[in-house]
Every structure is written in structure tokens, then in C-alpha cells.
Coordinates of C-alpha atoms in Angstrom, one line a residue:
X247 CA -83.3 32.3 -54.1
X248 CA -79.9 31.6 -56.2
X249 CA -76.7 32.1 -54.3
X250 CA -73.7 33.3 -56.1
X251 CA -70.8 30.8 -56.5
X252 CA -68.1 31.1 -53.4
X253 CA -70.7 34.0 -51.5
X254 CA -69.7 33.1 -47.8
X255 CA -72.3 31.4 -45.7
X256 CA -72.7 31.4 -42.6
X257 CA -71.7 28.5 -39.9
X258 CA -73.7 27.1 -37.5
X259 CA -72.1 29.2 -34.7
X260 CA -73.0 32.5 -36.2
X261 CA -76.8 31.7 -36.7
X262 CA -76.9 31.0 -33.3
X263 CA -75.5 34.2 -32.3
X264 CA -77.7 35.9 -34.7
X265 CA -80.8 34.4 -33.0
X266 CA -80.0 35.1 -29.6
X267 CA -79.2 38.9 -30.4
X268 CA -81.6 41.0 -28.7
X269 CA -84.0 42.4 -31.5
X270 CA -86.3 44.3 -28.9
X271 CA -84.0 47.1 -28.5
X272 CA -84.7 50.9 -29.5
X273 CA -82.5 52.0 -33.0
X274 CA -79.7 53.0 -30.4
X275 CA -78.9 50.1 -28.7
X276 CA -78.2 46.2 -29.5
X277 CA -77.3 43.3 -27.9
X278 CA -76.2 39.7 -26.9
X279 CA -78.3 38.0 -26.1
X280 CA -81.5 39.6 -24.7
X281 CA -80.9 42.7 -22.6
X282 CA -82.1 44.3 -19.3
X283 CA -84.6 46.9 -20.3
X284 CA -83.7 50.7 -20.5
X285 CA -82.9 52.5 -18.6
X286 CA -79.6 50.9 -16.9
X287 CA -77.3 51.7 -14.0
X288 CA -73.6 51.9 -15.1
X289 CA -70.8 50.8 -12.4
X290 CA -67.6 49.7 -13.1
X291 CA -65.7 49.4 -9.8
X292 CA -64.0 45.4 -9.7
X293 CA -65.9 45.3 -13.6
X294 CA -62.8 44.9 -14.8
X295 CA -61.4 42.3 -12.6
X296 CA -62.5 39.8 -15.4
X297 CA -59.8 37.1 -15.6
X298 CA -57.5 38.0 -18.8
X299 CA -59.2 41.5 -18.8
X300 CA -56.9 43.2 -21.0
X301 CA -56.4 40.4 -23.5
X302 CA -60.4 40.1 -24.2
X303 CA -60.4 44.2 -24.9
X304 CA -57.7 44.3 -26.7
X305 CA -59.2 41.7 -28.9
X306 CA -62.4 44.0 -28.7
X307 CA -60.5 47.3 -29.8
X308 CA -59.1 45.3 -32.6
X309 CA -62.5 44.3 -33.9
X310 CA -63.9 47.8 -34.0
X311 CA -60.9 49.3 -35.7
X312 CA -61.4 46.6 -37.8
X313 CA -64.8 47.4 -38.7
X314 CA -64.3 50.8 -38.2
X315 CA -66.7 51.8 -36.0
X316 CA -66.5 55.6 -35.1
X317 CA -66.9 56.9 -31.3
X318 CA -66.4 53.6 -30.4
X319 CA -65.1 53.2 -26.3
X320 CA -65.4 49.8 -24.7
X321 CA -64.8 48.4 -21.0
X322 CA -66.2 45.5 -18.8
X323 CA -68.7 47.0 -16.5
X324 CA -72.0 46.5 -14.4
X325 CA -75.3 47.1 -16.0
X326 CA -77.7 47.3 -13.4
X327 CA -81.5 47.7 -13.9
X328 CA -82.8 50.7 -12.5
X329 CA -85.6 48.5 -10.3
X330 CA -82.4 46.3 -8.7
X331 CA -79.7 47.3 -6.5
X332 CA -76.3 47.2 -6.8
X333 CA -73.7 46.2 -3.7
X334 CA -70.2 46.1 -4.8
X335 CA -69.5 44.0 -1.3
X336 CA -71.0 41.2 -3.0
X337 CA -71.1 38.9 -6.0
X338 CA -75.0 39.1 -6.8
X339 CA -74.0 41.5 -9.5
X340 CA -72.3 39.2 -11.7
X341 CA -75.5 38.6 -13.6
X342 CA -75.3 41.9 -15.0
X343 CA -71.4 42.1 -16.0
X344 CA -71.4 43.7 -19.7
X345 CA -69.0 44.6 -22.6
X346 CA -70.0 47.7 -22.7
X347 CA -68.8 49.7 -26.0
X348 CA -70.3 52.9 -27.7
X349 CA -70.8 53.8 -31.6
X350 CA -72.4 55.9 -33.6
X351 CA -75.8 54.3 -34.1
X352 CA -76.6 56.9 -37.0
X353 CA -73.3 56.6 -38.7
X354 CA -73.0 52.5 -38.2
X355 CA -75.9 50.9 -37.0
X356 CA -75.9 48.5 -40.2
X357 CA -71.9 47.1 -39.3
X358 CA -72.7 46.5 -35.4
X359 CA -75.0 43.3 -35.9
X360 CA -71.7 42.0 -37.3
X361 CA -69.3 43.3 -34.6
X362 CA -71.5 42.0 -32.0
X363 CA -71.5 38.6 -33.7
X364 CA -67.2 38.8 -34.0
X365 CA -66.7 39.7 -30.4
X366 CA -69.6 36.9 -29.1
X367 CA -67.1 34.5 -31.0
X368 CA -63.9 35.4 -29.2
X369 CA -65.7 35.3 -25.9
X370 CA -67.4 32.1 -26.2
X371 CA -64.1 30.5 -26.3
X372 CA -63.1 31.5 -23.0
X373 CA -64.6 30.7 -20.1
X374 CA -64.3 34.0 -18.0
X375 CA -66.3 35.3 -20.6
X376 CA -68.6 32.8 -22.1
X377 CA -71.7 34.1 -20.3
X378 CA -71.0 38.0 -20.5
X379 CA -73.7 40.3 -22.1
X380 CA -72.7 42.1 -24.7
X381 CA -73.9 45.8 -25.6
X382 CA -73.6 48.8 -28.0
X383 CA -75.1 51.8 -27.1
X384 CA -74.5 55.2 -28.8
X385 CA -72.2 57.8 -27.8
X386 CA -74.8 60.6 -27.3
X387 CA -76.6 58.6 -25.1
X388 CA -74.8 59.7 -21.9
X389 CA -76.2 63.2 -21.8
X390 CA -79.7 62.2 -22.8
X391 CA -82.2 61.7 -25.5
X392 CA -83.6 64.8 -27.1
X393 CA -87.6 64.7 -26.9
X394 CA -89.4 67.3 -28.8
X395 CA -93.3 67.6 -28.5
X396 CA -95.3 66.8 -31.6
X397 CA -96.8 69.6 -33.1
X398 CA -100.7 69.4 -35.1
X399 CA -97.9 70.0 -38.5
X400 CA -96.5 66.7 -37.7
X401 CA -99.8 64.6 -38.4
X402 CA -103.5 64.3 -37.6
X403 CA -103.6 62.8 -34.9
X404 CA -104.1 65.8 -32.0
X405 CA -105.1 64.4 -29.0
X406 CA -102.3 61.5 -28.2
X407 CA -99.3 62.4 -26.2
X408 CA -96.3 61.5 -28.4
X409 CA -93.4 62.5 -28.9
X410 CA -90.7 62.8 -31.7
X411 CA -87.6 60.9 -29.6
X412 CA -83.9 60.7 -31.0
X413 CA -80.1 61.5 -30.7
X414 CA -79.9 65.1 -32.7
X415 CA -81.0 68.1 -31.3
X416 CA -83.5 68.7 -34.2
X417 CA -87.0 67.5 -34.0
X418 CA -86.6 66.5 -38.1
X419 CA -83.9 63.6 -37.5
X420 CA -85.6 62.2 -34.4
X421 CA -88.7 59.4 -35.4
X422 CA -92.0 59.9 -34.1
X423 CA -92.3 57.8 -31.1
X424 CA -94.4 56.4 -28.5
X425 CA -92.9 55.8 -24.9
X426 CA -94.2 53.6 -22.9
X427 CA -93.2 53.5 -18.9
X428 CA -93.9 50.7 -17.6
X429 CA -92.9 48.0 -14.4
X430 CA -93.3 45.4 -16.5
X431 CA -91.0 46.2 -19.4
X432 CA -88.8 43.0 -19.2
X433 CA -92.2 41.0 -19.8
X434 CA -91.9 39.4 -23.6
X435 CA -95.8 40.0 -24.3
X436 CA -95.1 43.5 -25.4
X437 CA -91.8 42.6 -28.1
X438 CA -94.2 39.5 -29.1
X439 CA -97.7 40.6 -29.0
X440 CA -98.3 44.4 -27.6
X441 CA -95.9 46.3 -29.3
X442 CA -96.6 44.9 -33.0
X443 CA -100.6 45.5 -32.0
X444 CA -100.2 49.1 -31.2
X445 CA -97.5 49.6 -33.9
X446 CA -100.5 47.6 -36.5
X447 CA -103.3 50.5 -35.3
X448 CA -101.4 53.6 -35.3
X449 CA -98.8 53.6 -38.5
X450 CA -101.2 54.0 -41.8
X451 CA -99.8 55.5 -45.1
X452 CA -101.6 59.0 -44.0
X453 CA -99.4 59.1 -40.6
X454 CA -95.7 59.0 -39.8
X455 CA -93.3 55.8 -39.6
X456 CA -93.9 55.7 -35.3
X457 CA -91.5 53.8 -33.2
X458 CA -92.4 52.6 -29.9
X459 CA -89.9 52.3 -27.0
X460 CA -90.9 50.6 -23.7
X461 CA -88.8 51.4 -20.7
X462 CA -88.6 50.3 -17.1
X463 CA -90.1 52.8 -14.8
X464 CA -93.6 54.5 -13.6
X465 CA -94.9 57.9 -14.8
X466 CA -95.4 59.9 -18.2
X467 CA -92.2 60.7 -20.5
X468 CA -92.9 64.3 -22.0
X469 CA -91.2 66.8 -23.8
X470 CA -88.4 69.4 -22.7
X471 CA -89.5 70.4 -18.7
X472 CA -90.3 74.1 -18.1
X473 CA -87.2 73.6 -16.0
X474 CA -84.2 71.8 -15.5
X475 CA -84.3 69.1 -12.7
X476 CA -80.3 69.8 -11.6
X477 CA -77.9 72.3 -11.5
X478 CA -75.9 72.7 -14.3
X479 CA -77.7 69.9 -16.6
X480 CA -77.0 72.5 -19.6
X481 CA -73.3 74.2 -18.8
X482 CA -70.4 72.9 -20.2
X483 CA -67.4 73.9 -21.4
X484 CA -68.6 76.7 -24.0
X485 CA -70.2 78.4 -21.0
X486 CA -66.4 79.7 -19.9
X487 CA -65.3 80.8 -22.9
X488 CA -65.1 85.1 -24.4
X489 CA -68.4 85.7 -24.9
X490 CA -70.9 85.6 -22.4
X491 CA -74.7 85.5 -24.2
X492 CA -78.4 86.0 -23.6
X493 CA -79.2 83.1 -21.5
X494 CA -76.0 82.2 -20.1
X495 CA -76.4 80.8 -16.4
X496 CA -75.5 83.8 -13.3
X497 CA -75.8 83.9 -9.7
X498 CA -74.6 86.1 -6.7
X499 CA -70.7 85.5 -6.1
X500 CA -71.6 84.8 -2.5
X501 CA -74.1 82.6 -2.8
X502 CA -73.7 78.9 -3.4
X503 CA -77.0 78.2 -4.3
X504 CA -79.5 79.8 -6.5
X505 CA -79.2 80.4 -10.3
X506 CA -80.8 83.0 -12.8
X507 CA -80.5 83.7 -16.5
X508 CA -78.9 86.7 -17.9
X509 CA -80.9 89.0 -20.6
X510 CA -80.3 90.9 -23.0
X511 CA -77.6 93.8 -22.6
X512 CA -78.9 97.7 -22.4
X513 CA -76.5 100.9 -22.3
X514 CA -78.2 103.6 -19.8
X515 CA -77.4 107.4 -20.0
X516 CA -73.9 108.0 -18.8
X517 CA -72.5 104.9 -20.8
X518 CA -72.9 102.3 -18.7
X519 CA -73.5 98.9 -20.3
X520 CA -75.9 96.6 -17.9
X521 CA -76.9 93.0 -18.3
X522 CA -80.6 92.2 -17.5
X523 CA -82.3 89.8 -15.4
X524 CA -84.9 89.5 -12.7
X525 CA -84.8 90.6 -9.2
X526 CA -85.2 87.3 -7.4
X527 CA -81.8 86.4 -9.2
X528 CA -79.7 89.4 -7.9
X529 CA -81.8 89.3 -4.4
X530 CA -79.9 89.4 -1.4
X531 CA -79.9 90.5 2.2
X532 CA -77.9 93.2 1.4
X533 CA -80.4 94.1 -1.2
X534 CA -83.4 93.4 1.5
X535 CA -81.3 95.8 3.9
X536 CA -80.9 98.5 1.3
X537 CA -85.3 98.5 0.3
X538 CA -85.5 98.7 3.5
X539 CA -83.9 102.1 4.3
X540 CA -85.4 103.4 1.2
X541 CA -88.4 105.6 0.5
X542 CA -88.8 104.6 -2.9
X543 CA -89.1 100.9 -2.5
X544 CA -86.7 100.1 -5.6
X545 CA -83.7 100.1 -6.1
X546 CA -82.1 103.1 -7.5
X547 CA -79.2 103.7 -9.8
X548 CA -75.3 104.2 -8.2
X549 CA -76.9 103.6 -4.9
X550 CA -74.5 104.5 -2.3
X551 CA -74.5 101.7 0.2
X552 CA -73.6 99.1 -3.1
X553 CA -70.8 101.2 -4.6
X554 CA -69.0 100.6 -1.2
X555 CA -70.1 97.2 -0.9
X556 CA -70.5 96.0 -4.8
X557 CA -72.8 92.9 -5.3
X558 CA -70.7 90.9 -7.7
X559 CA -72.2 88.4 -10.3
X560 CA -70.7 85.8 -11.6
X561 CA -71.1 83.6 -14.8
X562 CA -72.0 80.7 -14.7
X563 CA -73.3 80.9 -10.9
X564 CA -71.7 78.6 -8.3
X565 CA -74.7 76.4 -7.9
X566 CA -73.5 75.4 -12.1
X567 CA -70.1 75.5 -11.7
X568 CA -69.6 73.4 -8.9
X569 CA -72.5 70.7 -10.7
X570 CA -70.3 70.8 -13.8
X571 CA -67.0 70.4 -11.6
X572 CA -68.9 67.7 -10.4
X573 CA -69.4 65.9 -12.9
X574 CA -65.4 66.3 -14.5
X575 CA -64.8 65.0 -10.8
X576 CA -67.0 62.0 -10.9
X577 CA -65.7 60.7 -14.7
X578 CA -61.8 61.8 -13.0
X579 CA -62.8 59.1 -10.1
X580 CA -64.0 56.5 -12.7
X581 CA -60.7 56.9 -15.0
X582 CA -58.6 56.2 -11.8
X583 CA -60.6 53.1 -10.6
X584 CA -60.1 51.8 -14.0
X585 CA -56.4 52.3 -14.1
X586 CA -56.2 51.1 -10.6
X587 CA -58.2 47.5 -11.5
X588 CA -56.2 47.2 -14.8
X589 CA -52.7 47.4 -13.0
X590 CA -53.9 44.7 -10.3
X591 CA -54.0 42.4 -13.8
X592 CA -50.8 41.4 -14.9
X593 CA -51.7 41.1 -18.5
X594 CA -53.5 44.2 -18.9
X595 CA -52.7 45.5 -23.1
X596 CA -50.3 48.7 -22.8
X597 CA -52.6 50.3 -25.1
X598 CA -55.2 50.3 -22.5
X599 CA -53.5 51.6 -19.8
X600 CA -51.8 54.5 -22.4
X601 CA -55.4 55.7 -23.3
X602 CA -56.8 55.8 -19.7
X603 CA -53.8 57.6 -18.5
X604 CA -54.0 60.3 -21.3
X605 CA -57.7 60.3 -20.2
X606 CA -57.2 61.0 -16.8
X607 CA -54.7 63.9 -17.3
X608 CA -57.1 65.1 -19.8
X609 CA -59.6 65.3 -16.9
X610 CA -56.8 67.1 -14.5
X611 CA -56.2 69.4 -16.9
X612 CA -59.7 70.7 -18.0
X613 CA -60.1 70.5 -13.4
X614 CA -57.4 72.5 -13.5
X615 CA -57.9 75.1 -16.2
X616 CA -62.3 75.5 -14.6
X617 CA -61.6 75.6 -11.1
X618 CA -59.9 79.2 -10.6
X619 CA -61.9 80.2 -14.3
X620 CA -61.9 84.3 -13.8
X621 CA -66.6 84.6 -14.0
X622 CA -66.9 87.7 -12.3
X623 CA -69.3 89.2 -14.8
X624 CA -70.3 92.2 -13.2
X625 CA -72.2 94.2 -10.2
X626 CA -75.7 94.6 -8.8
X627 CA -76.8 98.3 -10.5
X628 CA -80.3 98.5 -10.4
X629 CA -83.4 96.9 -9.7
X630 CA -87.8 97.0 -9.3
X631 CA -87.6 95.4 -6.5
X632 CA -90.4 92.4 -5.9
X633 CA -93.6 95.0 -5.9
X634 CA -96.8 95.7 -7.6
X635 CA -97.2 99.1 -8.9
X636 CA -100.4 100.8 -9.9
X637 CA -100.5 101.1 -13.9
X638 CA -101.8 104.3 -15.4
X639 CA -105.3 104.2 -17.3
X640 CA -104.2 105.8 -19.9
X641 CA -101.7 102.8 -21.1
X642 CA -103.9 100.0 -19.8
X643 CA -106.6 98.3 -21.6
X644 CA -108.9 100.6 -23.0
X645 CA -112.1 98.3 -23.1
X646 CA -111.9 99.3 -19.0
X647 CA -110.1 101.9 -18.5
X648 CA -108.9 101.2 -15.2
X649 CA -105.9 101.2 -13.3
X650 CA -104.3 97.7 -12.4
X651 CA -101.4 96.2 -10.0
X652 CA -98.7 95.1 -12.5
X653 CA -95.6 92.7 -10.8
X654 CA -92.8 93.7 -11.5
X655 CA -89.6 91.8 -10.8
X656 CA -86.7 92.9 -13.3
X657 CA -83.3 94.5 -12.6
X658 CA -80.0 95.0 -13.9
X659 CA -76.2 94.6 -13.3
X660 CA -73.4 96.8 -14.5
X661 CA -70.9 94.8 -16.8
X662 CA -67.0 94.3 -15.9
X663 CA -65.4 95.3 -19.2
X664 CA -63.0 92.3 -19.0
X665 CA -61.1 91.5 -22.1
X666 CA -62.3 87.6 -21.4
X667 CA -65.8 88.3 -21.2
X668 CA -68.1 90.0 -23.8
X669 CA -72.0 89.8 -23.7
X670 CA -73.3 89.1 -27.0
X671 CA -77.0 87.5 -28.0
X672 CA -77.8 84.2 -27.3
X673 CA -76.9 81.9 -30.1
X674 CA -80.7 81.3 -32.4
X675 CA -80.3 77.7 -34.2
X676 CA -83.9 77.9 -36.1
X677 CA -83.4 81.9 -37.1
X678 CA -86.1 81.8 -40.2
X679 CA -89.3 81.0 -37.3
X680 CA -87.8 84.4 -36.2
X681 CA -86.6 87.0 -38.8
X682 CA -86.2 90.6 -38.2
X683 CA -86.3 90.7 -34.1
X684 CA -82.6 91.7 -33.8
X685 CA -82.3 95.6 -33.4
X686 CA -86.2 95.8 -34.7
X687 CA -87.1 99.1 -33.3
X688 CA -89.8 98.9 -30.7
X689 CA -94.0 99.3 -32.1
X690 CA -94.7 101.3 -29.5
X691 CA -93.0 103.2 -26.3
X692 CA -95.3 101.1 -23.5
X693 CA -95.2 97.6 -23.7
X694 CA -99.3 99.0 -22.0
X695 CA -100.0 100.0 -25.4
X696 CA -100.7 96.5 -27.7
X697 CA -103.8 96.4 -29.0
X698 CA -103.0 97.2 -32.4
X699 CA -99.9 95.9 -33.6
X700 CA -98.4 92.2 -32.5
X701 CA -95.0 93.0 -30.9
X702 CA -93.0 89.9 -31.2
X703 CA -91.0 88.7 -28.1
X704 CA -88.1 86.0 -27.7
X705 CA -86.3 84.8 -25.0
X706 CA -83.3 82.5 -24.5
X707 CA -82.8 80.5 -21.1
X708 CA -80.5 78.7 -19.2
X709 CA -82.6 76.0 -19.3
X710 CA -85.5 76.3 -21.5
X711 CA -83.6 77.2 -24.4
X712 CA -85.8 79.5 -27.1
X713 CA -89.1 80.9 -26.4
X714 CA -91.0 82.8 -28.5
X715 CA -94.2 84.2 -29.2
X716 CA -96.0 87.4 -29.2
X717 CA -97.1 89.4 -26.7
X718 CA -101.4 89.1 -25.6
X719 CA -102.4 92.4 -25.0
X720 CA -104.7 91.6 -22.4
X721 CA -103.0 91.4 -18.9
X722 CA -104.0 88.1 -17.0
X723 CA -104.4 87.2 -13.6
X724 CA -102.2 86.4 -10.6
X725 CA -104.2 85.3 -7.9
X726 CA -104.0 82.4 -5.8
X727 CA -105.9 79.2 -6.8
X728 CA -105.7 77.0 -3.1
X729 CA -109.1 77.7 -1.6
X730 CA -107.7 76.7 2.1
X731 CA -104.6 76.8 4.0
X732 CA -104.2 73.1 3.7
X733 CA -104.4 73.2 -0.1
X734 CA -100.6 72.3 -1.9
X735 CA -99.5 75.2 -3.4
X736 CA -98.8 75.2 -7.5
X737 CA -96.4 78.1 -8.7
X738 CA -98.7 80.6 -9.3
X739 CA -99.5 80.5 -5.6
X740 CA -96.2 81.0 -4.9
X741 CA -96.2 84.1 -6.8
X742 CA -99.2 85.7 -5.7
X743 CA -98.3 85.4 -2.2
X744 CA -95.1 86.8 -3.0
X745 CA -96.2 89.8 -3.7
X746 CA -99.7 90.1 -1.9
X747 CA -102.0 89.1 -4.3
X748 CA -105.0 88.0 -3.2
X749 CA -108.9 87.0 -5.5
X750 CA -110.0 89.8 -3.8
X751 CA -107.3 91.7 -5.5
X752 CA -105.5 90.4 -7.7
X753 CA -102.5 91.1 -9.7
X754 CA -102.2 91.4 -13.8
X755 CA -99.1 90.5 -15.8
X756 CA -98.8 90.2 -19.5
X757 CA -98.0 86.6 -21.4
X758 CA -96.8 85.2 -24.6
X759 CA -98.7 83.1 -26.8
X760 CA -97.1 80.3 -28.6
X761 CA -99.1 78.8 -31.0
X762 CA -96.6 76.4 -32.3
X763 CA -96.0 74.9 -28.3
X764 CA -98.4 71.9 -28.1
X765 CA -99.3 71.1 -24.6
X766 CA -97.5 68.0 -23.8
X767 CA -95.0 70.0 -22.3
X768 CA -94.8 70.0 -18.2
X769 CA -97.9 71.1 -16.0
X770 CA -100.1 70.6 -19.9
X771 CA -103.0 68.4 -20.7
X772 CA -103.5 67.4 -24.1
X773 CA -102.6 69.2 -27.1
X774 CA -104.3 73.2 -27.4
X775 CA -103.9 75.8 -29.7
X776 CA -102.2 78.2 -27.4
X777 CA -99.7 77.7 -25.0
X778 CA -98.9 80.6 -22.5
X779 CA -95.3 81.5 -21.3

């Protein structure tokens, strides 16, 4: 191949670098030379106690303004394996000190090879940080990959668990990919020989480009859970701000566990604007005294005992706020250790210790402005009540005519008109899978009554984001499925023992069909053409 006159070439010290760069890694993350496999522990208490600390990311900053890499953050810190402990007491975590600094993998992926390459150089020359790894991992990463089940539209292949894996929140920009967990991830047979095999069976010009990333760890990777594993692993900032939506995150004022998802809004006679929800949400002992008392067994509208004693909801509940305080908390402890190890070192760049310091105060002031946040939303109004009731014949199925015990677990809560908080619908990214359901007039005036029309349904959660479907007018079964005492429980034991249900007699409830939910999602086997919700 003919090289241009006076093209650049490069020296002996580069091609080095170049061949010791780890190549393994997944398209958001790289690395000098090979690095610990995903995912990693980060710590930086005494990271930054690197002789010359300040010099070294100064030098660091200056080579990614150079190259202008955007969302770029760097610091010296631990990156521990997630099978290896850590103990700050000792120095057995020096093999995993790293230059840690963040990009935008989409943006810049094809400038970091070289930025890796420029800040390798500057290191090698010193000896407090000849042997430091050196990693670029993308910005988003902190909060999480997205991972979006692969639907029978995608390609042929219906009966492998895969996944489409990426850093946007849109199935369409994230590559078709296989995850592997595995103990054995840091074991070169599967960048050298197992990787290129399985890559070699399953990409063909009639299926998609698939990646593969291996990671360290036992178990199966699937798509978005039912439910979140913590509290407040979706609020954020947004979820304090005017408008209050469908979905939003609520809770009993009292209470500093338990969280629910607010509904829709409704307007009963007399004016009186309510949020829904369900009735385990709003449950209480207060609640359990008042049932109690009553004849009715529900819970009935402007009852006296809760006008005197209101129930008051907040948004987002406590169990969310105080996880998303936590986590403004934990980053606020980090900043100061930071600023704490680069004073200790006398020649620690001002402009380091400017930007941490604006950082921190950034953090004290969002504390601040969250911690006293006005969420009183509204008060308990209404409610069925956990109970069964006996449906009509006349609006059941008509193949059997008979009367069935229907759950019913839904209530309501009068909204404070408070100029800060409005309820509005929750916010629909993907609104063409879902045209016309806003103010649509109902099909019918039962929900009993389905047979003849499909009634759409949507739902936006907390958690689980959008759900949608349509309704199946047959009503299926809630009955318990452990044969003996002994047996574990799934959630639909739960349920059924919650409110009586037995095989003998069991209880009905309607469900929403999803065909376009494959069934890699939580508690699923395999891909089907239904999903039930």
C-alpha cells in the first residue's frame, strides 16, 4: 500500500501501546492494557493519593480538551472486580488503581483509541504511574444499560433469549446482543476462540449484526424486570417538579416504607378531582380500623372518621425520596473525600480543586432545595377495600352465565389544588403503537361486557414504565398453585390468600394481552405469542 509523502508514522512506542490496548471490551468501554472484566466496583477513597496527582490530571484534562471529547470526567480511583474485595486498610488494592475518565462512546468512540494512546505516553514517563490501568467508560453507564427484549419483528430466530443491549432508551439504537454471565469471564478462550465461534454461527446476511458481551457473574441477564429491585431506581429530579403524572411514585405521608403508583385522575359528582390507585397503596391501620366499624366493607365517600383525621399522600413516597436523597448524599460524600485527598497533595492543579468545589455546592444545593420539597399530593377519599365481590350474570360471560368472585383492590385520593402540583397524563414516548386512547369514550359501560369490541388499555408505572394491550374478555383464575404448606409461595399465592381464594373457589380477574411482549421478560420462558399483564 503507497503512503503519502510526510503522512506521520507511527513510533515504536505507540505500536506498543496500540497492541496492549484491551480489544475485548464491549462498544462502551476501552482500555490500557487488558481490563478487569465488567462489571467493576468503583472506590476512590486514598485513589487519589497518587504521588504528583494533580500534575498527571491536569495533563489528562488537557488531552481531552485537546481532543475534544465531550462528557469527559476523569479521576484516579479503584476498580475492583465484583468477585474480589476491596479493604481500604490495606495496599492489596493497588493492582486495580485506574485512570478512570468518561466520554461519549456514541459521539467519540473513533478519537478515544488515540486519547488512550496520548495519556499512556505521559504516564509511562513517570514512575508513580507507569503501571496504572487506564479506562474510558461512557457517561450513561452509571445509571445502567437499557435492555429491551427482542421481539419475533427483529429476526427469525424465536426461541433464543437475546436481547437488544445499549446506551439509549430506544430499542432501535441499541445492537442486538448476546450476554453471556459467566465466572470465568477473565479467561482469554472466549476473546480468542468462543466468542468469534458463536459470533461465526449466529450472524448471517438474513439476521442482525449481534454483539456478544461476556460479563463476570452467575445467572441470566433479561429484559426490563416486572419490578424495580430498589427504591427509587427511577425518581429523579423531574419527579419534584409542577406537574405530577400518571405513574408518578406515592405513598402514605406516615409511612416510611411502601410505594404505589398513581393513575389516572377522575372528577366525581360534587367536583371533586381524585387521583387513582390501588388499595394496598393507601392501606393503613387507620384504614383497617375504619372497614372494620363499617357495614359495608368499603370504604365510602367523605367518611367521617378520615375528614377529622385526613390520610395524606405524598409524591414521590418516602421510601423514593429518601433512596434519591440517598444517592445525592452518597456522590456529596465522594466529592468531599476527593477534595479532602487533593488538599493533602501540595501540588494538586487549582483547576481541579475549583471544579470539585463547584461540584460539591452543586450537590448542597440540589440537598437543600429536595429535602423540605412541599409533596403533599392529596388525601385518602375513597376506596374497595381488599374483597371479592359477587359479579352479576347478566354482565359476566355469557357462554356460562354464572355469577363469579371478582378482586377488587382500587381506590382513590382527593387532590390538594396546590399551585406546585398539577396531575396531568403520564408522558407516552412511542404515541403512534397507541393512537386515539386519550379522552376515547369508553365501548361499553361494564368493563363485564367485552365480547364484542376490543377495548384498548394502557398503563404507566413507576417502575415498569408503559404497558399496553387490550383487554381478554374472559376472566382468569386466582387460585393458589402450592399444593402443601411447605410449598414456596410465587405471587399469585400471595394474592389468592389475600383475599380467600382457594381451587375449590377460586377468584376471576380480567388481563391484558400483549402480543408485542416476548417472554424473556421476568418469571417467562421462551418467547410466546402472548404475554399476560
Amino acid at each position: 500500500m503507497s503512503v503519502r509523502f510526510g503522512s506521520p508514522t507511527l513510533s515504536r512506542s505507540d505500536e506498543e501501546i496500540r497492541n496492549e490496548m484491551d480489544r475485548d471490551q464491549p462498544a462502551y468501554c476501552a482500555g490500557w492494557p487488558t481490563l478487569e472484566p465488567l462489571p467493576l466496583n468503583t472506590y476512590t477513597n486514598g485513589a487519589s493519593k497518587v504521588e504528583n496527582a494533580g500534575e498527571r490530571l491536569a495533563e489528562v484534562q488537557s488531552i481531552l480538551e485537546t481532543q475534544r471529547i465531550s462528557h469527559s470526567t476523569s479521576l484516579f480511583a479503584f476498580r475492583v472486580p465484583a468477585d474480589a474485595e476491596y479493604n481500604k486498610e490495606t495496599n492489596n488494592n493497588l493492582k486495580y488503581l485506574t485512570l478512570l475518565f468518561t466520554a461519549d462512546m456514541s459521539a467519540d468512540f473513533h478519537k478515544i483509541e488515540n486519547t488512550i494512546l496520548r495519556i499512556r505516553s505521559h504516564f509511562r514517563n513517570h514512575p508513580s504511574t507507569a503501571t496504572i490501568t487506564i479506562e474510558c467508560i461512557d457517561y450513561r453507564v452509571q445509571r445502567g444499560l437499557f435492555s429491551f427484549p427482542i421481539s419475533h419483528e427483529d429476526t427469525a430466530i424465536l426461541k433464543k433469549m437475546l436481547l437488544r443491549r445499549g446506551l439509549e432508551d430506544d430499542p432501535a439504537s441499541c445492537p442486538p446482543t448476546v450476554v453471556i454471565t459467566t465466572p470465568s469471564a477473565r479467561d482469554s478462550e472466549w476473546s480468542k476462540k468462543l466468542k468469534p465461534s458463536i459470533l461465526s454461527k449466529i450472524n448471517s446476511p438474513w439476521t442482525p449484526d449481534f454483539k456478544i458481551e461476556v460479563v463476570l457473574g452467575i445467572g441470566l441477564l433479561t429484559g426490563r424486570k416486572k419490578y424495580a429491585e430498589k427504591a427509587g431506581t427511577r425518581t429523579n429530579a423531574e419527579h419534584y417538579e409542577k406537574e405530577v403524572r400518571m405513574g408518578s411514585s406515592i405513598g402514605i405521608a406516615t409511612l416510611e416504607k411502601g410505594s404505589g403508583t398513581m393513575g389516572g385522575s377522575v372528577t366525581l359528582e360534587g367536583g371533586v378531582e381524585c387521583a387513582l390507585t390501588n388499595w394496598h397503596v393507601v392501606r393503613d391501620d387507620k384504614l383497617d380500623n375504619i372497614l372494620k366499624k363499617s357495614t359495608k366493607g368499603f370504604l365510602e365517600v367523605d367518611d367521617k372518621t378520615l375528614k377529622a383525621s385526613p390520610q395524606t399522600i405524598v409524591s414521590p413516597s418516602n421510601q423514593d425520596h429518601y433512596a434519591f436523597l440517598g444517592r445525592i448524599q452518597a456522590t456529596f460524600r465522594e466529592v468531599s473525600d476527593l477534595l479532602v485527598d487533593l488538599s493533602s497533595t501540595k501540588d494538586t492543579h487549582p483547576h481541579y480543586v475549583f471544579t470539585y468545589q463547584a461540584s460539591r455546592q452543586d450537590l448542597s444545593d440540589e440537598l437543600k432545595k429536595f429535602e423540605h420539597y412541599p409533596r403533599e399530593l392529596g388525601n385518602g377519599y375513597a376506596g374497595s377495600g381488599r374483597r371479592s365481590v359477587e359479579v352479576n350474570k347478566y354482565t359476566t360471560d355469557k357462554k356460562t352465565g354464572k355469577a363469579k368472585k371478582v378482586a377488587k383492590n382500587e381506590a382513590c385520593f382527593a387532590l390538594n389544588q396546590q399551585p406546585n402540583q398539577e396531575p396531568g397524563p403520564g408522558e407516552d414516548k412511542d404515541e403512534e403503537d397507541f393512537r386515539g386512547l386519550a379522552r376515547k369514550p369508553c365501548e361499553h359501560w361494564s368493563v363485564f361486557d367485552v365480547e364484542e369490541k376490543t377495548i384498548k388499555v394502557a398503563k404507566y408505572g413507576r417502575t415498569t414504565g408503559w404497558t399496553r394491550g387490550k383487554l381478554n374478555s374472559a376472566l382468569a383464575y386466582i387460585k393458589p398453585e402450592a399444593k402443601n404448606a411447605e410449598d414456596p409461595k410465587n405471587e399469585e399465592d400471595t394474592v389468592a390468600e389475600s383475599y380467600g381464594f382457594t381451587q375449590e373457589k377460586p377468584g376471576r380477574c380480567f388481563v391484558v394481552t400483549n402480543p408485542r411482549l416476548p417472554g424473556v421478560l421476568s418469571g417467562q420462558r421462551g418467547l410466546r405469542k402472548h404475554s399476560r399483564s
